[in-house]
Tab-separated table of C-alpha atoms in Angstrom:
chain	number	residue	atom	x	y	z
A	226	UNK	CA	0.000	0.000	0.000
A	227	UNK	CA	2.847	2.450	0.967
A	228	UNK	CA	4.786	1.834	-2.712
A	229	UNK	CA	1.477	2.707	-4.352
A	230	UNK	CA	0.960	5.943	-2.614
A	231	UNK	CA	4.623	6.675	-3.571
A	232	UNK	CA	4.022	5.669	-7.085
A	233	UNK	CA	0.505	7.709	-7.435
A	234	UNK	CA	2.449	10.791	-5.642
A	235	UNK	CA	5.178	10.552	-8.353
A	236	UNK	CA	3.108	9.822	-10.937
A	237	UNK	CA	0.923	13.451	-9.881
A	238	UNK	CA	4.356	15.216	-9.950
A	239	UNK	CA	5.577	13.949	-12.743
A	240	UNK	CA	1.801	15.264	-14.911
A	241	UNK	CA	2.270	18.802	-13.145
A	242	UNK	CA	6.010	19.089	-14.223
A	243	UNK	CA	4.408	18.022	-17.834
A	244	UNK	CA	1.870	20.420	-17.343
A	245	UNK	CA	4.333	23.441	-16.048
A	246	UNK	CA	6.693	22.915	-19.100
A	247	UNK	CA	7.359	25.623	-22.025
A	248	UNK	CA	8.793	23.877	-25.198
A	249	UNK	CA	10.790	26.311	-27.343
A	250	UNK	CA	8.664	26.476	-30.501
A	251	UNK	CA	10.025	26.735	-34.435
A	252	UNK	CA	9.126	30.300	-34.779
A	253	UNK	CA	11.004	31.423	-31.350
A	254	UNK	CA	14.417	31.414	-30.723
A	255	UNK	CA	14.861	31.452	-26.532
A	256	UNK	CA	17.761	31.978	-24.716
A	257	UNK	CA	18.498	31.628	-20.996
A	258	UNK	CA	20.928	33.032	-18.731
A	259	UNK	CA	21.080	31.576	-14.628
A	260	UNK	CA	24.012	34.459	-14.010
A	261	UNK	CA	22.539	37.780	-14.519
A	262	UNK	CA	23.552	38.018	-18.282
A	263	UNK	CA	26.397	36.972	-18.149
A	264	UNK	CA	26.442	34.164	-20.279
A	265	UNK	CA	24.015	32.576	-22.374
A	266	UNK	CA	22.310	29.441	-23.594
A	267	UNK	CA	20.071	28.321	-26.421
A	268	UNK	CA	17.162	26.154	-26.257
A	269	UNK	CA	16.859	24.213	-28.986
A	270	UNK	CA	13.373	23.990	-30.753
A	271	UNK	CA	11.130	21.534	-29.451
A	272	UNK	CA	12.856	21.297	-25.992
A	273	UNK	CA	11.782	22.388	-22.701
A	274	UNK	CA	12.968	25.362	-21.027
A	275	UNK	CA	14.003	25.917	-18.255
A	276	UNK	CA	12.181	27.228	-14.950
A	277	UNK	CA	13.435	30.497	-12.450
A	278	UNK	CA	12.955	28.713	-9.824
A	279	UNK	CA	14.436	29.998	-6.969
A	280	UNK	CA	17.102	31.880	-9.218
A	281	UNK	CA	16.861	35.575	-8.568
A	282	UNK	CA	19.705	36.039	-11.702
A	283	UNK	CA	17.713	33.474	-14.129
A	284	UNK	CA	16.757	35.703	-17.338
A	285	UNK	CA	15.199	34.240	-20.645
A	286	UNK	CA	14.765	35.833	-24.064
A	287	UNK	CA	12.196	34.995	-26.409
A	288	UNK	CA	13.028	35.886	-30.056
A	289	UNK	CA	10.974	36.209	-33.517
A	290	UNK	CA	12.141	33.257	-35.864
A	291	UNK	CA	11.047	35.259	-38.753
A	292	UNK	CA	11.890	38.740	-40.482
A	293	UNK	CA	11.373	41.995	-39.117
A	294	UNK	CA	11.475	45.338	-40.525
A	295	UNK	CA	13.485	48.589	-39.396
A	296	UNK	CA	14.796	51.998	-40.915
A	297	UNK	CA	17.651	54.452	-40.763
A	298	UNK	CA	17.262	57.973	-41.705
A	299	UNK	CA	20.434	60.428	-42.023
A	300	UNK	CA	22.357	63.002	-43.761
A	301	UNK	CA	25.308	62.092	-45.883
A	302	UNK	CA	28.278	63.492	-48.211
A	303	UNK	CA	28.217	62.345	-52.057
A	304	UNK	CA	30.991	62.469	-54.203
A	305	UNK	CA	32.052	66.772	-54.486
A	306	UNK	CA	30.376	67.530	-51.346
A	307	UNK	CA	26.007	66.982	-52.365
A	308	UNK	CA	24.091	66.571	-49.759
A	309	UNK	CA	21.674	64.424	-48.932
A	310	UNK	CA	18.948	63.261	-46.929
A	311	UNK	CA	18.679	59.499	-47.098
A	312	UNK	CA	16.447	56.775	-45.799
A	313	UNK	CA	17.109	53.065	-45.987
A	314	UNK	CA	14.350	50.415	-45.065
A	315	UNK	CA	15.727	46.971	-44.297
A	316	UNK	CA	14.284	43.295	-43.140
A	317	UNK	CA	16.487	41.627	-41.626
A	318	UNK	CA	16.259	38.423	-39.829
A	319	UNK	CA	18.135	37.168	-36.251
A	320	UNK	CA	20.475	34.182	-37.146
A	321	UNK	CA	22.560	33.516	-34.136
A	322	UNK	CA	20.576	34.695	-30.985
A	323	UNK	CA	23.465	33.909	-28.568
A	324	UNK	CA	25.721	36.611	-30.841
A	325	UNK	CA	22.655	39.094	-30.983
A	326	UNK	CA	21.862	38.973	-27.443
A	327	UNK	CA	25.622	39.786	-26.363
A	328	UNK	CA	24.931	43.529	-28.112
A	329	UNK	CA	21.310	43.634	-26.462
A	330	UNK	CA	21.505	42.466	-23.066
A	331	UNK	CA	18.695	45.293	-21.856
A	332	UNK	CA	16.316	42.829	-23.952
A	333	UNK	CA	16.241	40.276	-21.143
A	334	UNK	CA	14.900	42.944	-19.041
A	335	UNK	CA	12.056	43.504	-21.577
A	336	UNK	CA	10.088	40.450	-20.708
A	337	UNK	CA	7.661	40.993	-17.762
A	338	UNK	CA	7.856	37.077	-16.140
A	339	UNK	CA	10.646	35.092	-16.920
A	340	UNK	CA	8.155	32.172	-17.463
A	341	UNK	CA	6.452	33.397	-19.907
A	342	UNK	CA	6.621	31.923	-23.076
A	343	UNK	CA	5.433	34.743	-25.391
A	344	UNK	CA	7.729	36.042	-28.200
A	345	UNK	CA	9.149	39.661	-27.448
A	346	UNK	CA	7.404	42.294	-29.825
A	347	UNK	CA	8.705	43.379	-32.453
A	348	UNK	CA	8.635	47.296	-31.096
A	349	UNK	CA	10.979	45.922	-28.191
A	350	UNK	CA	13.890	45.610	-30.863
A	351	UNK	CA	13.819	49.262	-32.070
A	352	UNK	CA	16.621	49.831	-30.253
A	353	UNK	CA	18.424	47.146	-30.565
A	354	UNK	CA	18.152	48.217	-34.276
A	355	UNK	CA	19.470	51.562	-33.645
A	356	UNK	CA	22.484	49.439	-31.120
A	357	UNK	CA	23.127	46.838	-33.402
A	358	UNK	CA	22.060	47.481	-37.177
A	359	UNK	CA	21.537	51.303	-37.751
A	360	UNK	CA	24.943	52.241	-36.691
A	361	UNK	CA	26.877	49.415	-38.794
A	362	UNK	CA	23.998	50.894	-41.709
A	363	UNK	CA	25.264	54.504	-41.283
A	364	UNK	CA	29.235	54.099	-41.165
A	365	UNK	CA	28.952	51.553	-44.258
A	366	UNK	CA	26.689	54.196	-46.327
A	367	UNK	CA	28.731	56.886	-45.708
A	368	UNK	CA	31.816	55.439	-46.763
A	369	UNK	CA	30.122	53.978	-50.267
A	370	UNK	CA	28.207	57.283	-51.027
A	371	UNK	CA	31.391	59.844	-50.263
A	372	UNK	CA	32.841	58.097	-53.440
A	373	UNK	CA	28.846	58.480	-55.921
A	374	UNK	CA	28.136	60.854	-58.394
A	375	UNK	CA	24.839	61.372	-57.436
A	376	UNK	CA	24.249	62.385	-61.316
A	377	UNK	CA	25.684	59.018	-62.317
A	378	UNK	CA	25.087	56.484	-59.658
A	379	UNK	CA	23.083	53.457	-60.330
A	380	UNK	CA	20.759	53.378	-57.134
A	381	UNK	CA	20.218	48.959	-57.699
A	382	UNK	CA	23.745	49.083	-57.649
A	383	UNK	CA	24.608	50.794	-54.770
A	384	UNK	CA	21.961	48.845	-52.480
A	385	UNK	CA	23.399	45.615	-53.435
A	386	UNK	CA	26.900	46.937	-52.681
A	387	UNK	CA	25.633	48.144	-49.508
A	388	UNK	CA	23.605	44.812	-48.752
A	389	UNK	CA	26.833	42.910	-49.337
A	390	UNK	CA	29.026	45.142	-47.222
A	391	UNK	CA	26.368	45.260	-44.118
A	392	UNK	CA	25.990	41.407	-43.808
A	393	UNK	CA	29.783	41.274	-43.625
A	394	UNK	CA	29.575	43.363	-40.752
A	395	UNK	CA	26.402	42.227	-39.178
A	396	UNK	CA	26.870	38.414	-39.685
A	397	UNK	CA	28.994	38.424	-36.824
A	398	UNK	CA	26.926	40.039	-34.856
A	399	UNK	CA	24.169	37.170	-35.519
A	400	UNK	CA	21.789	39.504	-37.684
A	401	UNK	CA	21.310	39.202	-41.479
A	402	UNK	CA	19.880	41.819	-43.603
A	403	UNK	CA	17.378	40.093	-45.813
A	404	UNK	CA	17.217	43.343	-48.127
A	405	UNK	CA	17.904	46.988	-48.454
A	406	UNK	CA	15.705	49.991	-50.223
A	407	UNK	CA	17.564	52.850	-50.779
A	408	UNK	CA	15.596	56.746	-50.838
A	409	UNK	CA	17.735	60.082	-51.738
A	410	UNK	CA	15.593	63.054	-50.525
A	411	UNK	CA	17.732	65.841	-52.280
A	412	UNK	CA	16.782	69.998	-52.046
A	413	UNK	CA	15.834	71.544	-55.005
A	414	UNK	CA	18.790	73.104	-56.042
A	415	UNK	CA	20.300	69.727	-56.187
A	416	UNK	CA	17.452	68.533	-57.901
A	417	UNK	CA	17.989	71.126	-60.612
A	418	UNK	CA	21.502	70.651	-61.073
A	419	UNK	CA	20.794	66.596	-61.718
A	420	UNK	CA	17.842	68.001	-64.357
A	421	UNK	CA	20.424	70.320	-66.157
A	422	UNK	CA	23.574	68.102	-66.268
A	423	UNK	CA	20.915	65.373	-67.671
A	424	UNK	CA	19.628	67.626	-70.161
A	425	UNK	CA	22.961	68.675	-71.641
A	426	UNK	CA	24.275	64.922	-72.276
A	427	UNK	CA	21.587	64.815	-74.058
A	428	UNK	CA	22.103	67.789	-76.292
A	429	UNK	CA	26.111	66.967	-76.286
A	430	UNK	CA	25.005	63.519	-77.823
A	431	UNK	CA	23.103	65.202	-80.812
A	432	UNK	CA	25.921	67.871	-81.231
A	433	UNK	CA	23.611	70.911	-79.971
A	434	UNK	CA	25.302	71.848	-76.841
A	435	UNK	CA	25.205	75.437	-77.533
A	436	UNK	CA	21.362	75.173	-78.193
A	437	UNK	CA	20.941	72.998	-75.069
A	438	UNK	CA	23.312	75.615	-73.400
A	439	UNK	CA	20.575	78.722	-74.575
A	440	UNK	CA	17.637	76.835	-73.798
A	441	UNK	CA	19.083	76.039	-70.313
A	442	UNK	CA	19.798	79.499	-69.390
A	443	UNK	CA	16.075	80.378	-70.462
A	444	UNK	CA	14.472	77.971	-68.863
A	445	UNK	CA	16.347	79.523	-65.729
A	446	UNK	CA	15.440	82.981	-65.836
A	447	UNK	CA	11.646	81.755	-66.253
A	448	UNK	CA	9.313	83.255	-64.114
A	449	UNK	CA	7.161	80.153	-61.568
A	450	UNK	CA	4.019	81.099	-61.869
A	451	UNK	CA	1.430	78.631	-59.316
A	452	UNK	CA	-1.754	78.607	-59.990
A	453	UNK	CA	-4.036	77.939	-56.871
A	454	UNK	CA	-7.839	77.136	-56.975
A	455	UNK	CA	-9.148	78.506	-54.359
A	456	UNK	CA	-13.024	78.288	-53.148
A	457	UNK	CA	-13.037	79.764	-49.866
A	458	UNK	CA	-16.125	82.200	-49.275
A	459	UNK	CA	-18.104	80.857	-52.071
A	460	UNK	CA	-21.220	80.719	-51.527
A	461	UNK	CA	-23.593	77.780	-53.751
A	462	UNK	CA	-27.129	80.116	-54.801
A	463	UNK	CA	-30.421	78.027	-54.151
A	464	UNK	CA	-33.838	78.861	-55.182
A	465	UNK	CA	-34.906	80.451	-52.543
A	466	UNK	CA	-32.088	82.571	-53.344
């Protein structure tokens, strides 16, 4: 009688521990840590992970498996000193979440219980993007664009160079960029210039530069004239009217 009450009791225990389990799943990527940070461990998908316990130090960090977007917005130097505004959206996706989480420790603060088993959100990671992926983004476009004619550049170019040149980078620190779109926000002045150095290849390639040259400096002493439709204070007539 006494072995079967020992059996039933561990058979109880052993359905709760069942019961109390989280299983890493195949869209997470979890990570542990029993000393503060410190160091860091990887739970494969599929098995269990590990409880707090009594561990006041025990941190876990529950990552996306799957891409997630970000952006970097600055100013930069092209080629004979044109400005620009640029912004670059990226995916990217986390592929070595023992690397990643050595640049963003603060992200094992972000989960509110360490047993939960819920995925960080996405909006957690905006600044580990700004830690991790914006800065590499920004030192490795500004040394590509100081070189660009921003007349002559090929922007698919240029965003596959800098896709190539970021993952170098990056890959090391367990992130991947999955792609890269590239946006030049120039003034107008700038814009102007681009229009006129256009325009005169053009006219240099049918031999009527000095045309293109007259037609140019026209063209710049035209007036702007906007023309604005406005309606305010009109008033519709009825009938009664």
């Amino acid at each position: 009688m006494k072995n079967a009450s020992i059996l039933f009791t561990a058979f109880v225990l052993s359905l709760l521990l069942l019961n109390s389990c989280n299983y890493a799943k195949s869209n997470q990527q979890v990570v542990v840590s029993s000393d503060c940070g410190m160091s860091w461990k990887k739970i494969e998908s599929g098995d269990a992970v590990p409880k707090k316990m009594a561990n006041p130090c025990y941190m876990k960090v529950v990552i996306p498996n799957y891409p997630m977007q970000g952006d970097s917005r600055f100013i930069t130097n092209l080629k004979d000193r044109v400005r620009a505004y640029v912004h670059i959206d990226y995916d990217y996706s986390i592929t070595d979440p023992l690397n990643f989480i050595k640049q963003a420790k603060f992200l094992g603060k972000a989960n509110a219980s360490a047993d939960s088993d819920e995925a960080l959100d996405p909006s957690a990671f905006e600044g580990a993007e700004n830690m991790v992926i914006d800065k590499r983004i920004r030192d490795i476009s500004k040394a590509i664009f100081i070189n660009e004619d921003i007349v002559e550049l090929d922007q698919a170019e240029i965003e596959n160079r800098l896709l190539e040149a970021s993952n170098r980078v990056l890959d090391t620190l367990g992130v991947s960029l999955n792609f890269i779109t590239l946006t030049f926000d120039l003034d107008e002045q700038t814009r102007q210039a681009i229009d006129v150095s256009t325009a005169m290849k053009i006219y240099d390639s049918k031999n009527l530069s000095e045309l293109g040259k007259s037609v140019i400096i026209q063209k710049s002493g035209a007036a702007k004239v906007v023309v604005e439709n406005r309606q305010d204070g009109v008033k519709q007539l009825t009938e009664e009217d």
